Amino acid sequence: MLDTKKEYLIIKILQVNLPLWFKQAKRDLPFRQTKDPYSIWISEIMAQQTQIDTLIPYYYRFIKQFPNVFSLTLASEDEVIKAWEGLGYYSRARNLHQAARLIVSDYNGLMPDTFTELIKLPGIGPYTGGAIASIAFNEKVCAVDGNVLRVISRYCNSYDDIGDAKTKKRITQWLETILPQAVGDFNEGLMELGAMICTPQNPKCLLCPIRDGCQSFIAGTTALIPVKKKKQKQVTKKMEVGIVKQNGALFFIRRPDAGLLSGMWSFPITEAAAKNSQAIKKKLEESFSQLGEPVLIGTSRHVFSHVIWEMSVYGFNLDLSVCETNAGYLTANQPPDQSTFKSLAQVDELALPVAFSKLLKLLDNF
DNA sequence: TATGCGTGGGC
DNA sequence: TGCCCAAGCAT
């Protein structure tokens, strides 16, 4: 990976300068004021594919609501998902809840303290396991995330594709041979450097504490590294959303427990079959015997990681007198806990993804 | 190995 | 607008 003649010096710069820099430059983050494995676990799960600034308010709220693994265990999955509302990648919340119950049932409520045990828990993979083990338990393992891949690729002037599993393995194995005693600070330092200095665009090399060893800085290739294959862009889907209103209350359904936004609440939504087909009306007629004509109240676009929804939002007024004469408006395949009416004041009780919560402002047109 | 899985921010 | 990216994991 590196010219062996230089390697000793280059490794020393990394081992010595990085922790020194981290000690004085690290951000004052709430989860850095504790060694509590539970708190560190929560912060690391939240940090997956999420910028630190985004998760901080969630972290405070979550720790206040669920201060330890037992309180998390006692909560319902709905409560945990609600606490995760707005953060995205909601399977993280479900895995967190599952893992908490495993920790109580299989580990006497104590967080497993080794990498090997940690990665057996749902939602904890190689990165998160390494982060918890090294930061909370000082185990000599590395924690290789996107920051680390970028920092090390540049430091070694490597053009290997960081999306390739082989590259990650190679970097992991190299790091394992150079981990210093204070492994937690070293791992966090690499990530902090990646987040604050060795950024993807316009890295602040003049402020970098390991610049003298950085082969990419020396070669002037920091703009070319890391190499990463382009993601294929999202598919755009035209969707129809139905907002059913009855006496000011809105109709919601719970989404299936697998797939996009699983377990979250939702307005009824369908993929538009064809132009002006009003597929949503057909779907709603399965649940409501008398709907009336839909009113187009607006459009909205929502970008997910792998799909884009272009939504046409239709309002349906449910006449109370009609509903009373059709008490069985809910179909049998929609059990009561899978659908509900909520007033605007009550909507907050449901875990509603942003794709739908942002539609609430369209109600002014309805 | 490749894909599904959210959301917000930067430019 | 679009495009990239972010302290990844499960399958």
CSV table of C-alpha atoms (C1' of nucleotides) in Angstrom, one decimal:
chain,number,residue,atom,x,y,z
A,1,MET,CA,0.0,0.0,0.0
A,2,LEU,CA,2.8,2.4,0.8
A,3,ASP,CA,6.4,2.6,-0.2
A,4,THR,CA,8.0,0.6,2.6
A,5,LYS,CA,10.9,3.0,3.0
A,6,LYS,CA,8.6,5.8,4.1
A,7,GLU,CA,6.1,3.6,5.9
A,8,TYR,CA,7.6,3.9,9.4
A,9,LEU,CA,7.6,7.6,9.5
A,10,ILE,CA,4.2,7.9,7.8
A,11,ILE,CA,2.7,5.6,10.4
A,12,LYS,CA,4.3,7.5,13.2
A,13,ILE,CA,2.8,10.8,12.0
A,14,LEU,CA,-0.6,9.1,12.0
A,15,GLN,CA,-0.2,7.6,15.4
A,16,VAL,CA,1.2,10.6,17.1
A,17,ASN,CA,-0.2,13.7,15.4
A,18,LEU,CA,-3.7,12.5,14.9
A,19,PRO,CA,-4.6,11.9,18.6
A,20,LEU,CA,-2.8,15.1,19.6
A,21,TRP,CA,-4.9,17.1,17.2
A,22,PHE,CA,-8.1,15.2,18.2
A,23,LYS,CA,-7.5,16.1,21.9
A,24,GLN,CA,-7.5,19.8,21.2
A,25,ALA,CA,-9.8,20.1,18.2
A,26,LYS,CA,-12.6,17.7,18.8
A,27,ARG,CA,-16.1,19.0,18.9
A,28,ASP,CA,-17.9,19.0,22.2
A,29,LEU,CA,-20.5,16.4,21.4
A,30,PRO,CA,-23.0,15.1,24.0
A,31,PHE,CA,-22.0,11.5,23.5
A,32,ARG,CA,-18.4,12.4,24.0
A,33,GLN,CA,-19.1,13.3,27.6
A,34,THR,CA,-19.8,9.8,28.6
A,35,LYS,CA,-18.3,6.3,28.5
A,36,ASP,CA,-21.8,4.7,29.0
A,37,PRO,CA,-21.9,1.9,26.4
A,38,TYR,CA,-25.7,2.3,26.0
A,39,SER,CA,-25.4,6.0,25.2
A,40,ILE,CA,-22.5,5.4,22.8
A,41,TRP,CA,-24.5,2.6,21.1
A,42,ILE,CA,-27.5,5.0,20.6
A,43,SER,CA,-25.3,7.7,19.1
A,44,GLU,CA,-23.5,5.3,16.8
A,45,ILE,CA,-26.8,3.9,15.4
A,46,MET,CA,-28.0,7.4,14.9
A,47,ALA,CA,-24.8,8.3,13.2
A,48,GLN,CA,-25.2,5.7,10.5
A,49,GLN,CA,-25.4,7.6,7.2
A,50,THR,CA,-26.4,10.7,9.1
A,51,GLN,CA,-24.4,13.8,9.8
A,52,ILE,CA,-23.7,14.5,13.4
A,53,ASP,CA,-25.3,17.9,13.5
A,54,THR,CA,-28.6,16.3,12.3
A,55,LEU,CA,-28.7,13.7,15.0
A,56,ILE,CA,-27.8,15.8,18.1
A,57,PRO,CA,-31.4,16.9,19.0
A,58,TYR,CA,-32.6,13.4,18.4
A,59,TYR,CA,-29.9,12.1,20.7
A,60,TYR,CA,-30.8,14.4,23.5
A,61,ARG,CA,-34.5,13.5,23.2
A,62,PHE,CA,-33.9,9.8,22.9
A,63,ILE,CA,-31.6,9.5,25.9
A,64,LYS,CA,-34.1,11.5,28.0
A,65,GLN,CA,-37.0,9.3,26.9
A,66,PHE,CA,-35.0,6.0,27.1
A,67,PRO,CA,-32.1,6.6,29.5
A,68,ASN,CA,-31.0,3.0,29.6
A,69,VAL,CA,-31.5,-0.4,28.0
A,70,PHE,CA,-34.4,-1.3,30.3
A,71,SER,CA,-36.5,1.7,29.5
A,72,LEU,CA,-36.0,0.9,25.9
A,73,THR,CA,-37.1,-2.6,26.4
A,74,LEU,CA,-40.2,-1.6,28.2
A,75,ALA,CA,-41.2,0.8,25.4
A,76,SER,CA,-43.4,-0.4,22.5
A,77,GLU,CA,-41.9,-0.5,19.0
A,78,ASP,CA,-44.3,2.2,18.1
A,79,GLU,CA,-42.9,4.5,20.7
A,80,VAL,CA,-39.3,3.8,19.5
A,81,ILE,CA,-40.2,4.5,15.9
A,82,LYS,CA,-42.0,7.7,16.9
A,83,ALA,CA,-38.8,8.8,18.6
A,84,TRP,CA,-37.0,8.1,15.4
A,85,GLU,CA,-39.5,10.1,13.3
A,86,GLY,CA,-37.6,12.4,10.9
A,87,LEU,CA,-34.3,10.6,11.1
A,88,GLY,CA,-34.9,8.2,8.3
A,89,TYR,CA,-33.7,4.6,7.8
A,90,TYR,CA,-36.3,3.5,10.3
A,91,SER,CA,-35.2,-0.1,10.4
A,92,ARG,CA,-32.5,1.3,12.7
A,93,ALA,CA,-35.1,2.0,15.3
A,94,ARG,CA,-36.7,-1.4,15.0
A,95,ASN,CA,-33.3,-3.1,15.2
A,96,LEU,CA,-32.4,-1.0,18.2
A,97,HIS,CA,-35.5,-2.1,20.0
A,98,GLN,CA,-34.9,-5.7,19.1
A,99,ALA,CA,-31.3,-5.5,20.2
A,100,ALA,CA,-32.3,-4.0,23.5
A,101,ARG,CA,-34.6,-6.9,24.3
A,102,LEU,CA,-31.7,-9.3,23.4
A,103,ILE,CA,-29.4,-7.5,25.7
A,104,VAL,CA,-31.8,-7.8,28.6
A,105,SER,CA,-32.7,-11.5,27.8
A,106,ASP,CA,-29.2,-12.8,26.8
A,107,TYR,CA,-26.8,-10.4,28.5
A,108,ASN,CA,-28.4,-9.6,31.9
A,109,GLY,CA,-29.1,-6.1,30.6
A,110,LEU,CA,-25.4,-5.4,30.2
A,111,MET,CA,-24.1,-4.2,26.8
A,112,PRO,CA,-21.8,-6.9,25.3
A,113,ASP,CA,-18.3,-5.6,25.7
A,114,THR,CA,-16.5,-7.3,22.7
A,115,PHE,CA,-16.6,-6.6,19.0
A,116,THR,CA,-17.4,-10.3,18.4
A,117,GLU,CA,-20.5,-10.2,20.6
A,118,LEU,CA,-21.6,-6.8,19.6
A,119,ILE,CA,-21.9,-7.6,15.9
A,120,LYS,CA,-24.3,-10.4,16.7
A,121,LEU,CA,-26.9,-7.8,17.6
A,122,PRO,CA,-29.3,-6.6,14.9
A,123,GLY,CA,-28.3,-3.2,13.5
A,124,ILE,CA,-24.7,-3.5,14.7
A,125,GLY,CA,-22.3,-4.2,11.8
A,126,PRO,CA,-18.5,-4.0,11.5
A,127,TYR,CA,-18.3,-0.3,11.8
A,128,THR,CA,-20.7,0.2,14.7
A,129,GLY,CA,-19.3,-2.8,16.5
A,130,GLY,CA,-15.8,-1.5,16.2
A,131,ALA,CA,-16.9,2.0,17.3
A,132,ILE,CA,-18.6,0.8,20.4
A,133,ALA,CA,-15.9,-1.8,21.3
A,134,SER,CA,-13.1,0.7,20.9
A,135,ILE,CA,-14.7,3.8,22.3
A,136,ALA,CA,-16.6,2.3,25.2
A,137,PHE,CA,-14.5,-0.7,26.0
A,138,ASN,CA,-11.1,0.2,24.6
A,139,GLU,CA,-10.9,-3.0,22.6
A,140,LYS,CA,-8.1,-2.8,20.0
A,141,VAL,CA,-10.3,-2.9,16.9
A,142,CYS,CA,-10.8,-0.3,14.2
A,143,ALA,CA,-14.0,1.4,13.1
A,144,VAL,CA,-13.9,2.0,9.4
A,145,ASP,CA,-16.6,4.3,8.1
A,146,GLY,CA,-16.8,6.5,5.1
A,147,ASN,CA,-14.6,9.2,6.7
A,148,VAL,CA,-11.9,6.6,7.5
A,149,LEU,CA,-12.0,5.2,4.0
A,150,ARG,CA,-11.5,8.7,2.6
A,151,VAL,CA,-8.8,9.8,5.0
A,152,ILE,CA,-6.7,6.6,4.6
A,153,SER,CA,-7.2,6.5,0.8
A,154,ARG,CA,-5.8,10.0,0.6
A,155,TYR,CA,-3.1,9.4,3.2
A,156,CYS,CA,-1.9,6.5,1.1
A,157,ASN,CA,-2.7,8.1,-2.3
A,158,SER,CA,-4.7,5.1,-3.2
A,159,TYR,CA,-7.0,5.0,-6.2
A,160,ASP,CA,-8.8,1.9,-5.0
A,161,ASP,CA,-12.6,2.2,-5.2
A,162,ILE,CA,-13.7,2.7,-1.6
A,163,GLY,CA,-17.1,1.2,-2.5
A,164,ASP,CA,-15.3,-2.1,-3.1
A,165,ALA,CA,-15.4,-4.5,-0.2
A,166,LYS,CA,-11.8,-5.5,-0.9
A,167,THR,CA,-10.7,-1.9,-0.4
A,168,LYS,CA,-12.4,-1.7,2.9
A,169,LYS,CA,-10.9,-5.0,4.0
A,170,ARG,CA,-7.4,-3.9,3.0
A,171,ILE,CA,-7.7,-0.6,4.8
A,172,THR,CA,-9.1,-2.4,7.9
A,173,GLN,CA,-6.3,-4.9,8.0
A,174,TRP,CA,-3.7,-2.1,7.6
A,175,LEU,CA,-5.2,-0.1,10.4
A,176,GLU,CA,-5.3,-3.1,12.7
A,177,THR,CA,-1.5,-3.3,12.5
A,178,ILE,CA,-1.0,0.3,13.6
A,179,LEU,CA,-3.7,0.9,16.2
A,180,PRO,CA,-2.2,2.7,19.2
A,181,GLN,CA,-3.1,2.0,22.8
A,182,ALA,CA,-5.7,4.8,23.1
A,183,VAL,CA,-7.6,3.2,20.3
A,184,GLY,CA,-10.9,5.0,20.9
A,185,ASP,CA,-9.4,8.4,20.4
A,186,PHE,CA,-7.5,7.2,17.4
A,187,ASN,CA,-10.7,5.9,15.7
A,188,GLU,CA,-12.7,9.0,16.6
A,189,GLY,CA,-9.8,11.1,15.5
A,190,LEU,CA,-9.8,9.6,12.1
A,191,MET,CA,-13.5,10.2,11.7
A,192,GLU,CA,-13.3,13.7,13.1
A,193,LEU,CA,-10.5,14.5,10.7
A,194,GLY,CA,-12.7,13.2,7.9
A,195,ALA,CA,-15.6,15.2,9.0
A,196,MET,CA,-13.9,18.5,9.7
A,197,ILE,CA,-10.6,18.7,7.7
A,198,CYS,CA,-10.3,15.9,5.1
A,199,THR,CA,-13.8,16.6,3.7
A,200,PRO,CA,-15.0,15.1,0.4
A,201,GLN,CA,-14.9,18.5,-1.3
A,202,ASN,CA,-12.3,21.2,-0.7
A,203,PRO,CA,-10.4,19.5,2.1
A,204,LYS,CA,-8.7,22.0,4.4
A,205,CYS,CA,-5.2,20.5,3.9
A,206,LEU,CA,-3.5,23.6,5.3
A,207,LEU,CA,-5.0,22.8,8.7
A,208,CYS,CA,-4.4,19.1,8.5
A,209,PRO,CA,-2.3,17.6,11.4
A,210,ILE,CA,-1.1,14.7,9.3
A,211,ARG,CA,-0.4,16.6,6.1
A,212,ASP,CA,3.3,15.9,6.2
A,213,GLY,CA,2.5,12.2,5.8
A,214,CYS,CA,-0.3,12.5,3.3
A,215,GLN,CA,0.8,11.0,0.0
A,216,SER,CA,-2.2,12.5,-1.7
A,217,PHE,CA,-1.4,16.1,-0.5
A,218,ILE,CA,2.2,15.6,-1.6
A,219,ALA,CA,1.1,14.3,-5.0
A,220,GLY,CA,-1.5,17.0,-5.4
A,221,THR,CA,-4.3,14.4,-6.0
A,222,THR,CA,-6.7,15.2,-3.1
A,223,ALA,CA,-9.4,16.2,-5.6
A,224,LEU,CA,-9.1,12.8,-7.3
A,225,ILE,CA,-9.2,10.6,-4.2
A,226,PRO,CA,-11.2,8.8,-3.0
A,227,VAL,CA,-12.4,7.0,-6.1
A,228,LYS,CA,-16.0,6.0,-5.7
A,229,LYS,CA,-18.3,4.5,-8.3
A,230,LYS,CA,-21.3,6.6,-9.1
A,231,LYS,CA,-24.6,5.6,-7.7
A,232,GLN,CA,-27.2,5.0,-10.2
A,233,LYS,CA,-29.9,7.7,-10.0
A,234,GLN,CA,-33.3,7.2,-8.5
A,235,VAL,CA,-36.3,6.0,-10.4
A,236,THR,CA,-39.1,8.5,-10.5
A,237,LYS,CA,-42.5,7.2,-9.7
A,238,LYS,CA,-45.8,9.1,-10.2
A,239,MET,CA,-47.9,8.6,-7.1
A,240,GLU,CA,-51.4,9.5,-6.1
A,241,VAL,CA,-52.1,10.3,-2.5
A,242,GLY,CA,-55.6,10.4,-0.9
A,243,ILE,CA,-56.3,12.6,2.0
A,244,VAL,CA,-59.7,11.5,3.4
A,245,LYS,CA,-61.3,14.0,5.7
A,246,GLN,CA,-64.2,13.4,8.0
A,247,ASN,CA,-65.3,16.1,10.4
A,248,GLY,CA,-61.8,17.6,10.2
A,249,ALA,CA,-60.1,14.2,11.1
A,250,LEU,CA,-57.8,12.7,8.6
A,251,PHE,CA,-57.4,9.0,7.6
A,252,PHE,CA,-54.1,7.2,8.0
A,253,ILE,CA,-53.0,3.7,7.4
A,254,ARG,CA,-50.0,1.9,8.8
A,255,ARG,CA,-47.5,0.8,6.2
A,256,PRO,CA,-46.4,-2.9,5.9
A,257,ASP,CA,-43.7,-4.0,8.2
A,258,ALA,CA,-41.2,-4.6,5.3
A,259,GLY,CA,-40.0,-2.3,2.6
A,260,LEU,CA,-40.0,1.5,2.3
A,261,LEU,CA,-41.1,3.4,5.4
A,262,SER,CA,-42.1,0.1,7.0
A,263,GLY,CA,-44.1,0.4,10.1
A,264,MET,CA,-44.6,4.1,9.6
A,265,TRP,CA,-48.0,5.8,9.2
A,266,SER,CA,-49.1,7.1,5.8
A,267,PHE,CA,-51.8,8.6,3.8
A,268,PRO,CA,-53.3,6.1,1.4
A,269,ILE,CA,-51.0,6.2,-1.6
A,270,THR,CA,-50.8,4.3,-4.9
A,271,GLU,CA,-48.6,4.4,-7.9
A,272,ALA,CA,-50.5,6.2,-10.7
A,273,ALA,CA,-51.5,3.6,-13.2
A,274,ALA,CA,-52.1,5.8,-16.2
A,275,LYS,CA,-52.7,9.4,-17.0
A,276,ASN,CA,-55.8,10.7,-15.1
A,277,SER,CA,-56.7,7.3,-14.0
A,278,GLN,CA,-57.2,8.3,-10.4
A,279,ALA,CA,-56.0,5.0,-9.1
A,280,ILE,CA,-56.2,6.3,-5.6
A,281,LYS,CA,-59.9,6.6,-5.8
A,282,LYS,CA,-60.2,3.0,-6.8
A,283,LYS,CA,-58.0,2.0,-3.9
A,284,LEU,CA,-60.0,4.1,-1.4
A,285,GLU,CA,-63.3,2.6,-2.7
A,286,GLU,CA,-62.1,-0.7,-1.2
A,287,SER,CA,-62.4,1.0,2.2
A,288,PHE,CA,-65.1,3.6,1.8
A,289,SER,CA,-68.4,2.9,0.2
A,290,GLN,CA,-69.1,6.5,-0.6
A,291,LEU,CA,-66.3,8.8,-1.4
A,292,GLY,CA,-67.4,11.6,-3.6
A,293,GLU,CA,-65.1,13.1,-6.3
A,294,PRO,CA,-61.5,13.8,-5.5
A,295,VAL,CA,-60.2,17.4,-5.4
A,296,LEU,CA,-56.7,18.0,-6.5
A,297,ILE,CA,-55.2,20.0,-3.6
A,298,GLY,CA,-51.6,20.1,-4.7
A,299,THR,CA,-48.5,18.2,-5.8
A,300,SER,CA,-45.3,17.3,-3.9
A,301,ARG,CA,-42.0,15.7,-4.8
A,302,HIS,CA,-40.0,13.6,-2.3
A,303,VAL,CA,-36.6,12.2,-2.9
A,304,PHE,CA,-35.7,8.9,-1.1
A,305,SER,CA,-32.4,7.2,-1.4
A,306,HIS,CA,-33.4,5.0,-4.3
A,307,VAL,CA,-36.7,6.4,-5.6
A,308,ILE,CA,-38.4,9.7,-6.2
A,309,TRP,CA,-42.1,10.2,-5.6
A,310,GLU,CA,-43.9,12.8,-7.7
A,311,MET,CA,-47.2,13.0,-5.8
A,312,SER,CA,-50.5,14.3,-6.8
A,313,VAL,CA,-52.5,14.8,-3.7
A,314,TYR,CA,-56.3,14.4,-3.8
A,315,GLY,CA,-58.7,15.4,-1.1
A,316,PHE,CA,-61.8,13.4,-0.4
A,317,ASN,CA,-64.5,14.7,1.9
A,318,LEU,CA,-66.4,12.0,3.8
A,319,ASP,CA,-69.9,13.0,4.6
A,320,LEU,CA,-70.7,12.1,8.2
A,321,SER,CA,-74.2,11.1,7.4
A,322,VAL,CA,-73.0,8.8,4.7
A,323,CYS,CA,-70.4,7.3,7.0
A,324,GLU,CA,-73.0,6.6,9.7
A,325,THR,CA,-75.0,4.7,7.2
A,326,ASN,CA,-71.9,2.8,6.3
A,327,ALA,CA,-70.5,1.9,9.6
A,328,GLY,CA,-68.4,-0.8,8.1
A,329,TYR,CA,-66.4,1.5,6.0
A,330,LEU,CA,-63.2,-0.3,6.9
A,331,THR,CA,-62.5,-3.4,5.0
A,332,ALA,CA,-61.7,-6.7,6.8
A,333,ASN,CA,-58.2,-6.8,5.6
A,334,GLN,CA,-57.5,-3.5,7.4
A,335,PRO,CA,-57.6,-4.3,11.2
A,336,PRO,CA,-58.3,-1.3,13.4
A,337,ASP,CA,-54.7,-0.9,14.6
A,338,GLN,CA,-53.7,-0.6,10.9
A,339,SER,CA,-55.8,2.4,10.2
A,340,THR,CA,-57.1,5.4,12.1
A,341,PHE,CA,-58.6,8.8,11.9
A,342,LYS,CA,-56.7,11.6,13.6
A,343,SER,CA,-57.5,15.3,14.0
A,344,LEU,CA,-54.8,17.7,13.2
A,345,ALA,CA,-54.0,18.0,16.9
A,346,GLN,CA,-53.7,14.2,17.2
A,347,VAL,CA,-51.6,13.6,14.1
A,348,ASP,CA,-48.5,14.1,16.3
A,349,GLU,CA,-49.3,10.8,18.0
A,350,LEU,CA,-48.4,8.9,14.8
A,351,ALA,CA,-44.9,8.3,13.5
A,352,LEU,CA,-45.3,10.1,10.1
A,353,PRO,CA,-42.5,10.2,7.7
A,354,VAL,CA,-41.4,13.5,6.2
A,355,ALA,CA,-42.8,12.5,2.8
A,356,PHE,CA,-46.3,12.7,4.3
A,357,SER,CA,-45.9,15.3,7.1
A,358,LYS,CA,-45.0,17.9,4.5
A,359,LEU,CA,-48.3,17.3,2.8
A,360,LEU,CA,-50.2,18.6,5.8
A,361,LYS,CA,-49.6,22.2,4.6
A,362,LEU,CA,-51.6,21.4,1.5
A,363,LEU,CA,-54.6,21.1,3.7
A,364,ASP,CA,-55.0,24.9,3.4
A,365,ASN,CA,-56.2,24.2,-0.1
A,366,PHE,CA,-58.8,21.7,1.0
B,1,DT,C1',-21.7,-8.6,-5.0
B,2,DA,C1',-25.6,-5.4,-5.5
B,3,DT,C1',-29.5,-3.4,-3.9
B,4,DG,C1',-33.0,-1.5,-0.6
B,5,DC,C1',-33.3,1.7,2.8
B,6,DG,C1',-34.6,8.5,4.6
B,7,DT,C1',-33.5,12.8,5.2
B,8,DG,C1',-31.1,17.2,5.2
B,9,DG,C1',-27.3,20.0,3.7
B,10,DG,C1',-23.8,22.0,0.5
B,11,DC,C1',-22.8,23.9,-3.8
C,1,DT,C1',-33.1,22.4,-10.7
C,2,DG,C1',-29.7,18.6,-9.9
C,3,DC,C1',-26.0,16.1,-7.9
C,4,DC,C1',-23.2,14.5,-4.2
C,5,DC,C1',-22.7,13.3,0.3
C,6,DA,C1',-23.4,11.6,5.4
C,7,DA,C1',-19.9,8.1,12.0
C,8,DG,C1',-23.8,1.5,7.4
C,9,DC,C1',-26.6,-2.6,7.8
C,10,DA,C1',-29.4,-6.4,6.1
C,11,DT,C1',-30.2,-9.5,2.7
